[in-house]
Amino acid sequence: MRCLIYAKSIDSTWVKDCFPEVDRYLLKLVNKPLLEYYLDFAAILKISSIRIVSDTSIKEIENHFKDGAKWGLDISYSLARPEDSLKSVYLKNMSFCREEDLIILDGFFFIDYDHNNLISYFEESKIISCNDINRHLIYLSKDTPFNEIPQLICYYDQSISVREISSVLDYYKLSMEILTRKNKSYVLPGYSNEEDAFYGVNFIFPHTSQVTKPLMIGNNVRFRNNTSVGPAAIIGNNVIIDANTTITESIVYEDTYVSSDLELSGKIIYKNRLISGLTGDSILLTDNILVSQIEMGIMTSFFNRFVQWMISLFLVMVLLLPWLILYLPYRLLKGKPVSDFIINKNLAIKSYLDPEKMKKSSWGRFLLHLQLDKFGLLLLVLSARILLVGNQVFRNNTRNRKLINDLPVYTPGVYSLFESVDAEHGNVEIFYELEYINNCSTIYNLNILMRVIWKRFCHGYKK
């Protein structure tokens, strides 16, 4: 059996209104992309191949799900025009659709089923039911022409139902229902050794904080002192919740910082956007409201900047002779391995040595041990254009420009917190940038500097 998935963008315009940078297929319900629920459903029905059709860019979806091997599925992708009907999409993908029996998922909706019951129904070869009066869920046998009215999967009992997600209110209500009443019906992310509680990796909270079930905590989450989270709270990946904040019956979407001294109930928090889960009203919070605390942390004092300047001057003096003796011959023989980097919040660009290019040769790796790739950046510190320790200096590409725009404050430095930890590139980067912004101080910066220098000297460049 095969499956064709098609959701026209016009069916989910509210997603772009409320979550501007999230693809509708990747919108997370209880920290799990909507499309992944579809894949779980398909795997239970022993569907072998899936074709995902979109009338917008499909690159982000393809990067996330790839070929489907993780789910034991063969996933392929196809583009449609916004005006294409389901019949047009079917005809354009005829070679895929006609080879086996076909299930079509048409529209933007959630398949409501009990994972365990559905497996037992299928294994006992019972007829699977569906109350889908709008025919979002369609079954076509191999020999059935599309022109004939497609039949629903069948009626037996209420083991399956289809729920449209036509607004942010539907999204909030469905998320709360999955967490509080149906968390055993689906495969949810995180580990759980207690009922109604799901935890991701790298979750840190002090003994003064309090969590109340049911709740879902994503990966790379930090709670500060005297925070209270739950009941009915969904916290996404890469989230920091600052001190004395209470969150109940709310969704904190991934890559979000929540300021201190807040009481949030019945809300969806997406970066600097606050949405009521009860009325759908949405407001954009200004930097002064949302990030007042982190701005105070990042605005380094004169003393801090003076200390950084003096250390930078010392490092330039130490590295100058090795740079003249070792780097200049390397440049003559190997060329100049540079890339464009972003050096401020306004996305100004400068070209500097790229350690990713230098590490390809043994000579370059030796220079990285000596941190000679940072010599040019240290000169920027002396001219007060960047800091010695700050946010990571990102390469100039679309992904990193978006990440910088998402940060409330961006003050790049030669050395960064991300370099000091054993972290992989990926979505965790924004977490460490938020972590740095929230904890910035002279002592904190000195600790980062010492860790990075020691790590680089002993182990070289590892990214």
Coordinates of C-alpha atoms in Angstrom, one line a residue:
M1 CA 0.0 0.0 0.0
R2 CA 1.1 3.6 -0.7
C3 CA 0.2 7.0 0.7
L4 CA -0.2 10.4 -1.0
I5 CA 0.0 13.4 1.3
Y6 CA -1.2 16.8 0.1
A7 CA -2.0 19.9 2.1
K8 CA -2.6 23.1 0.2
S9 CA -1.0 26.2 1.7
I10 CA -4.3 28.0 1.6
D11 CA -5.7 25.5 4.1
S12 CA -3.2 26.6 6.7
T13 CA -2.6 30.3 6.3
W14 CA -3.0 30.8 10.1
V15 CA 0.3 28.9 10.6
K16 CA 2.3 31.6 8.8
D17 CA 0.4 34.3 10.8
C18 CA 1.2 32.8 14.2
F19 CA 4.4 30.9 13.4
P20 CA 6.0 32.8 10.6
E21 CA 9.1 30.7 10.1
V22 CA 7.5 27.3 10.6
D23 CA 6.5 25.1 7.6
R24 CA 3.0 23.8 8.1
Y25 CA 4.1 20.1 7.8
L26 CA 6.7 20.8 10.5
L27 CA 4.4 22.6 13.0
K28 CA 5.0 20.8 16.3
L29 CA 2.1 19.3 18.3
V30 CA 3.5 18.4 21.7
N31 CA 7.0 18.8 20.4
K32 CA 6.5 16.5 17.4
P33 CA 6.0 17.6 13.8
L34 CA 2.5 17.1 12.5
L35 CA 3.8 15.2 9.5
E36 CA 5.6 12.7 11.8
Y37 CA 2.2 11.7 13.2
Y38 CA 1.2 10.9 9.6
L39 CA 4.3 8.8 9.2
D40 CA 3.5 6.9 12.4
F41 CA 0.0 6.2 11.1
A42 CA 1.4 5.0 7.8
A43 CA 3.9 2.7 9.5
I44 CA 1.1 1.1 11.5
L45 CA -0.9 0.4 8.4
K46 CA 2.3 -1.1 6.8
I47 CA 2.4 1.4 4.1
S48 CA 5.6 1.1 2.2
S49 CA 5.9 4.3 0.2
I50 CA 4.8 7.9 0.8
R51 CA 4.7 10.8 -1.7
I52 CA 4.6 14.2 0.0
V53 CA 3.3 17.0 -2.2
S54 CA 3.5 20.7 -1.4
D55 CA 2.6 23.9 -3.3
T56 CA 5.4 25.7 -1.5
S57 CA 9.1 25.0 -1.0
I58 CA 9.7 21.4 0.1
K59 CA 13.4 21.7 0.9
E60 CA 13.0 22.1 4.7
I61 CA 10.7 19.1 4.9
E62 CA 13.0 17.0 2.8
N63 CA 16.0 18.0 5.0
H64 CA 14.0 16.9 8.1
F65 CA 12.6 13.6 6.9
K66 CA 15.1 12.7 4.2
D67 CA 14.2 9.3 2.6
G68 CA 12.1 8.1 5.5
A69 CA 14.4 5.2 6.5
K70 CA 14.1 6.2 10.1
W71 CA 10.4 5.2 10.0
G72 CA 11.0 2.2 7.7
L73 CA 9.3 4.1 4.8
D74 CA 10.3 5.2 1.4
I75 CA 9.5 8.9 1.2
S76 CA 9.6 10.9 -2.1
Y77 CA 8.7 14.5 -2.7
S78 CA 6.8 16.4 -5.4
L79 CA 5.8 20.0 -6.0
A80 CA 2.4 21.3 -7.0
R81 CA 1.0 24.7 -8.0
P82 CA -1.2 26.6 -5.5
E83 CA -4.2 26.2 -7.8
D84 CA -3.8 22.5 -8.3
S85 CA -6.8 20.4 -7.1
L86 CA -6.4 17.0 -5.5
K87 CA -7.3 15.4 -8.9
S88 CA -4.6 17.4 -10.6
V89 CA -2.1 16.3 -8.0
Y90 CA -3.2 12.7 -8.4
L91 CA -2.9 12.8 -12.2
K92 CA 0.6 14.4 -12.0
N93 CA 1.7 11.6 -9.7
M94 CA -0.2 8.8 -11.5
S95 CA 2.8 6.5 -11.8
F96 CA 3.2 6.5 -8.1
C97 CA -0.5 6.3 -7.3
R98 CA -1.6 3.5 -9.5
E99 CA 1.0 0.8 -8.7
E100 CA -0.6 -0.3 -5.4
D101 CA -3.6 0.4 -3.2
L102 CA -3.5 4.0 -2.2
I103 CA -4.4 6.1 0.9
I104 CA -4.7 9.8 0.3
L105 CA -4.4 12.4 3.1
D106 CA -5.8 15.5 1.7
G107 CA -5.8 18.8 3.8
F108 CA -4.4 20.1 7.0
F109 CA -5.7 18.0 9.8
F110 CA -4.8 15.6 12.6
I111 CA -5.6 11.9 12.6
D112 CA -7.0 11.1 16.0
Y113 CA -6.5 7.4 16.9
D114 CA -5.2 5.2 19.6
H115 CA -1.8 3.9 18.6
N116 CA -2.2 0.6 20.5
N117 CA -5.8 0.0 19.4
L118 CA -5.0 0.7 15.8
I119 CA -2.2 -1.9 15.8
S120 CA -4.6 -4.5 17.3
Y121 CA -7.3 -3.7 14.8
F122 CA -4.8 -4.0 11.9
E123 CA -3.2 -7.2 13.2
E124 CA -6.7 -8.8 13.6
S125 CA -7.6 -7.7 10.0
K126 CA -10.6 -5.9 11.2
I127 CA -12.1 -3.1 9.2
I128 CA -10.7 0.2 10.2
S129 CA -13.3 3.0 10.7
C130 CA -13.2 6.7 10.1
N131 CA -15.7 9.4 10.8
D132 CA -14.2 11.8 8.2
I133 CA -17.3 13.4 6.6
N134 CA -15.0 15.9 4.7
R135 CA -13.1 13.1 3.1
H136 CA -9.6 14.1 4.1
L137 CA -8.8 10.4 4.5
I138 CA -9.4 8.6 1.2
Y139 CA -8.8 5.0 0.2
L140 CA -8.5 3.9 -3.5
S141 CA -7.9 0.3 -4.5
K142 CA -5.3 -0.3 -7.2
D143 CA -7.9 -0.7 -9.9
T144 CA -10.3 2.1 -8.9
P145 CA -10.2 5.1 -11.2
F146 CA -10.0 8.5 -9.5
N147 CA -13.0 9.7 -11.4
E148 CA -15.1 7.4 -9.3
I149 CA -16.1 8.8 -6.0
P150 CA -13.4 7.7 -3.6
Q151 CA -14.6 5.8 -0.6
L152 CA -13.6 6.5 2.9
I153 CA -11.5 3.9 4.6
C154 CA -14.7 2.2 5.9
Y155 CA -17.0 2.2 9.0
Y156 CA -16.7 -0.2 11.7
D157 CA -16.5 1.8 15.0
Q158 CA -14.8 4.9 16.1
S159 CA -11.2 3.8 16.1
I160 CA -10.1 6.7 13.9
S161 CA -11.4 10.2 13.5
V162 CA -10.1 13.2 11.6
R163 CA -9.8 16.7 13.2
E164 CA -9.2 19.8 11.2
I165 CA -6.7 22.3 12.4
S166 CA -8.2 25.4 11.0
S167 CA -7.0 27.9 13.5
V168 CA -4.5 28.5 16.3
L169 CA -7.4 27.8 18.7
D170 CA -7.7 24.3 17.2
Y171 CA -3.9 23.9 17.5
Y172 CA -3.9 24.9 21.2
K173 CA -6.9 22.8 22.1
L174 CA -5.5 19.7 20.3
S175 CA -2.1 20.1 21.9
M176 CA -3.5 20.3 25.4
E177 CA -5.8 17.3 24.8
I178 CA -2.9 15.2 23.5
L179 CA -0.8 16.0 26.6
T180 CA -3.4 15.7 29.2
R181 CA -5.7 13.0 28.0
K182 CA -4.1 11.1 25.1
N183 CA -0.4 11.0 25.7
K184 CA -0.5 7.2 25.7
S185 CA -2.2 7.0 22.3
Y186 CA 0.8 8.3 20.4
V187 CA 4.5 7.9 20.3
L188 CA 5.7 11.2 21.9
P189 CA 9.3 12.5 22.1
G190 CA 11.3 12.3 25.3
Y191 CA 11.7 9.7 28.0
S192 CA 9.2 9.0 30.7
N193 CA 9.6 7.0 33.9
E194 CA 6.5 8.4 35.4
E195 CA 3.0 8.9 34.2
D196 CA 2.1 12.1 32.3
A197 CA 5.6 13.4 32.3
F198 CA 8.0 13.5 29.3
Y199 CA 11.6 14.8 29.5
G200 CA 14.2 15.5 26.8
V201 CA 17.9 15.4 27.1
N202 CA 20.0 18.1 28.7
F203 CA 17.2 19.4 30.9
I204 CA 18.6 21.4 33.9
F205 CA 16.6 22.9 36.7
P206 CA 17.5 24.0 40.2
H207 CA 16.0 22.5 43.3
T208 CA 14.0 25.7 43.9
S209 CA 12.0 25.2 40.7
Q210 CA 8.9 23.1 40.6
V211 CA 7.3 21.0 37.8
T212 CA 3.8 19.7 38.0
K213 CA 2.3 16.9 35.7
P214 CA 1.1 16.6 33.1
L215 CA 4.0 18.2 31.2
M216 CA 6.3 17.8 28.3
I217 CA 9.9 19.2 28.4
G218 CA 12.1 19.2 25.2
N219 CA 15.8 19.0 24.7
N220 CA 18.3 21.6 25.9
V221 CA 16.0 23.3 28.4
R222 CA 17.0 25.5 31.4
F223 CA 14.8 26.6 34.3
R224 CA 16.1 29.3 36.6
N225 CA 15.5 29.7 40.3
N226 CA 11.9 29.6 41.6
T227 CA 10.3 28.8 38.3
S228 CA 7.0 26.8 38.3
V229 CA 6.0 24.9 35.2
G230 CA 2.8 22.9 34.8
P231 CA 0.3 21.5 35.0
A232 CA -0.5 21.1 31.3
A233 CA 2.7 22.8 30.1
I234 CA 4.6 22.0 26.8
I235 CA 8.1 23.3 26.7
G236 CA 9.9 23.0 23.3
N237 CA 13.6 22.4 22.5
N238 CA 16.2 25.1 23.2
V239 CA 14.2 27.0 25.8
I240 CA 15.3 29.1 28.8
I241 CA 12.7 30.1 31.4
D242 CA 14.1 32.8 33.7
A243 CA 13.6 33.1 37.5
N244 CA 10.3 33.5 39.3
T245 CA 8.2 32.7 36.2
T246 CA 5.1 30.5 36.4
I247 CA 3.8 28.7 33.3
T248 CA 0.6 26.7 33.3
E249 CA -1.7 25.3 30.5
S250 CA 0.7 26.9 28.0
I251 CA 2.9 26.0 25.1
V252 CA 6.5 27.5 24.9
Y253 CA 7.6 26.8 21.3
E254 CA 11.2 25.8 20.6
D255 CA 14.1 28.4 20.4
T256 CA 12.4 30.8 22.9
Y257 CA 13.5 32.7 25.9
V258 CA 10.9 33.5 28.6
S259 CA 11.8 36.4 30.8
S260 CA 11.7 36.5 34.6
D261 CA 8.8 37.4 36.9
L262 CA 6.0 36.4 34.5
E263 CA 2.8 34.5 35.1
L264 CA 1.6 32.8 31.9
S265 CA -1.6 30.7 31.6
G266 CA -3.5 29.6 28.6
K267 CA -0.8 31.0 26.3
I268 CA 1.3 30.1 23.3
I269 CA 4.8 31.7 23.4
Y270 CA 6.6 31.7 20.1
K271 CA 9.9 33.7 20.3
N272 CA 8.7 37.3 20.9
R273 CA 5.0 36.5 20.0
L274 CA 2.4 35.9 22.7
I275 CA -0.8 34.2 21.6
S276 CA -3.9 33.5 23.7
G277 CA -4.9 29.9 23.4
L278 CA -8.4 30.8 24.4
T279 CA -9.2 33.7 22.1
G280 CA -6.4 33.5 19.4
D281 CA -5.4 37.2 20.1
S282 CA -1.7 37.7 19.3
I283 CA 0.7 40.4 20.2
L284 CA 4.4 41.0 19.4
L285 CA 6.3 41.8 22.6
T286 CA 8.9 44.5 22.3
D287 CA 12.5 43.9 23.3
N288 CA 12.0 46.0 26.4
I289 CA 9.3 43.6 27.7
L290 CA 10.6 40.3 26.6
V291 CA 14.3 40.6 26.9
S292 CA 14.9 43.3 29.5
Q293 CA 16.9 41.0 31.7
I294 CA 19.2 39.6 28.9
E295 CA 19.8 43.1 27.6
M296 CA 21.1 44.0 31.0
G297 CA 23.3 40.9 31.0
I298 CA 24.8 41.6 27.5
M299 CA 25.5 45.3 28.0
T300 CA 29.0 44.8 29.2
S301 CA 30.5 47.3 31.6
F302 CA 33.5 49.5 30.8
F303 CA 35.5 47.4 33.1
N304 CA 34.5 44.2 31.3
R305 CA 35.4 45.7 27.9
F306 CA 38.7 47.1 29.2
V307 CA 39.6 43.6 30.6
Q308 CA 38.8 42.0 27.2
W309 CA 40.8 44.7 25.3
M310 CA 43.9 44.1 27.5
I311 CA 43.7 40.3 27.1
S312 CA 43.2 40.7 23.4
L313 CA 46.3 42.9 23.2
F314 CA 48.3 40.3 25.1
L315 CA 47.1 37.5 22.8
V316 CA 48.0 39.5 19.7
M317 CA 51.5 40.1 21.0
V318 CA 51.8 36.3 21.8
L319 CA 50.5 35.2 18.4
L320 CA 52.2 37.8 16.2
L321 CA 55.6 35.9 15.9
P322 CA 54.0 32.5 15.1
W323 CA 51.6 34.2 12.7
L324 CA 54.6 35.7 10.8
I325 CA 56.7 32.6 10.9
L326 CA 54.0 29.9 10.3
Y327 CA 50.9 31.4 8.8
L328 CA 52.5 33.6 6.1
P329 CA 54.3 30.6 4.5
Y330 CA 51.1 28.6 4.8
R331 CA 49.2 31.3 2.9
L332 CA 51.8 31.4 0.1
L333 CA 51.7 27.7 -0.4
K334 CA 48.0 26.8 0.4
G335 CA 46.3 30.0 -0.5
K336 CA 44.0 32.1 1.7
P337 CA 41.3 29.8 3.2
V338 CA 38.7 32.5 4.1
S339 CA 34.9 32.7 4.3
D340 CA 32.5 35.5 5.0
F341 CA 31.4 36.0 8.6
I342 CA 28.7 38.1 10.2
I343 CA 30.1 40.5 12.7
N344 CA 27.1 42.4 14.1
K345 CA 23.3 42.4 14.4
N346 CA 23.0 44.5 11.3
L347 CA 24.5 41.5 9.4
A348 CA 27.7 43.3 8.3
I349 CA 30.1 40.9 6.7
K350 CA 33.9 40.5 6.8
S351 CA 36.1 37.8 5.4
Y352 CA 38.3 35.9 7.8
L353 CA 40.2 32.6 8.1
D354 CA 37.8 29.7 8.1
P355 CA 38.9 26.8 10.4
E356 CA 36.7 24.4 8.5
K357 CA 38.9 25.0 5.4
M358 CA 42.1 25.0 7.4
K359 CA 41.5 21.7 9.1
K360 CA 41.7 19.9 5.8
S361 CA 45.5 19.9 5.9
S362 CA 47.9 18.8 8.7
W363 CA 49.6 22.2 8.5
G364 CA 46.3 23.9 8.9
R365 CA 45.3 21.8 11.8
F366 CA 48.6 22.7 13.5
L367 CA 47.9 26.4 13.0
L368 CA 44.4 25.8 14.5
H369 CA 46.1 24.3 17.6
L370 CA 47.9 27.6 18.0
Q371 CA 44.7 29.5 17.3
L372 CA 46.2 31.5 14.5
D373 CA 42.8 31.5 12.8
K374 CA 41.7 34.0 15.4
F375 CA 44.5 36.5 14.8
G376 CA 42.4 38.7 12.4
L377 CA 39.4 38.6 14.8
L378 CA 41.6 39.7 17.7
L379 CA 42.5 42.8 15.7
L380 CA 38.8 43.6 15.5
V381 CA 38.6 43.5 19.3
L382 CA 41.4 46.1 19.5
S383 CA 39.4 48.4 17.2
A384 CA 36.3 47.8 19.4
R385 CA 34.2 46.2 16.6
I386 CA 33.6 42.9 18.3
L387 CA 34.3 41.4 21.8
L388 CA 36.9 39.0 22.9
V389 CA 34.2 36.7 24.4
G390 CA 30.6 37.0 23.1
N391 CA 28.2 35.3 20.8
Q392 CA 29.5 32.9 18.2
V393 CA 30.8 34.6 15.0
F394 CA 28.6 32.9 12.3
R395 CA 29.4 32.2 8.7
N396 CA 27.3 34.2 6.3
N397 CA 24.5 32.0 5.0
T398 CA 20.7 32.1 5.0
R399 CA 20.3 29.8 8.1
N400 CA 22.7 31.8 10.2
R401 CA 21.2 35.2 9.2
K402 CA 17.8 33.9 10.3
L403 CA 19.3 32.6 13.6
I404 CA 20.9 36.0 14.3
N405 CA 17.6 37.8 13.6
D406 CA 15.9 35.4 16.1
L407 CA 18.4 36.4 18.9
P408 CA 17.3 39.4 21.0
V409 CA 20.9 40.6 21.2
Y410 CA 23.9 39.7 19.1
T411 CA 27.3 40.8 20.1
P412 CA 29.9 38.4 18.5
G413 CA 33.2 37.6 20.1
V414 CA 36.4 35.8 19.1
Y415 CA 35.6 33.1 21.6
S416 CA 32.1 31.8 22.5
L417 CA 30.3 29.5 24.8
F418 CA 29.4 27.2 21.9
E419 CA 33.1 26.6 21.4
S420 CA 33.7 25.7 25.0
V421 CA 31.2 22.8 25.1
D422 CA 31.1 19.5 23.4
A423 CA 28.1 20.4 21.2
E424 CA 27.3 19.4 17.6
H425 CA 26.2 21.9 15.0
G426 CA 22.5 22.0 14.4
N427 CA 19.5 23.4 16.3
V428 CA 21.3 23.5 19.6
E429 CA 23.3 26.5 18.5
I430 CA 20.6 29.0 19.3
F431 CA 20.2 27.4 22.8
Y432 CA 23.8 28.1 23.7
E433 CA 23.6 31.7 22.3
L434 CA 20.6 32.3 24.5
E435 CA 22.4 30.7 27.4
Y436 CA 25.4 33.0 26.9
I437 CA 23.2 36.1 26.6
N438 CA 21.4 35.3 29.8
N439 CA 24.6 34.6 31.9
C440 CA 27.0 37.2 30.5
S441 CA 29.4 38.6 33.0
T442 CA 33.1 39.3 33.3
I443 CA 33.8 36.1 35.4
Y444 CA 31.6 34.0 33.0
N445 CA 33.5 35.4 30.0
L446 CA 36.9 34.6 31.6
N447 CA 35.8 31.0 32.3
I448 CA 34.7 30.6 28.7
L449 CA 38.0 32.1 27.4
M450 CA 40.1 29.7 29.5
R451 CA 38.1 26.7 28.5
V452 CA 38.2 27.4 24.8
I453 CA 42.0 28.1 24.8
W454 CA 42.8 25.0 26.8
K455 CA 40.4 22.8 24.7
R456 CA 41.8 24.1 21.4
F457 CA 45.5 23.7 22.6
C458 CA 45.0 20.2 23.8
H459 CA 42.5 18.8 21.3
G460 CA 42.6 21.2 18.3
Y461 CA 39.6 22.3 16.3
K462 CA 36.8 19.8 16.6
K463 CA 33.8 21.3 14.9

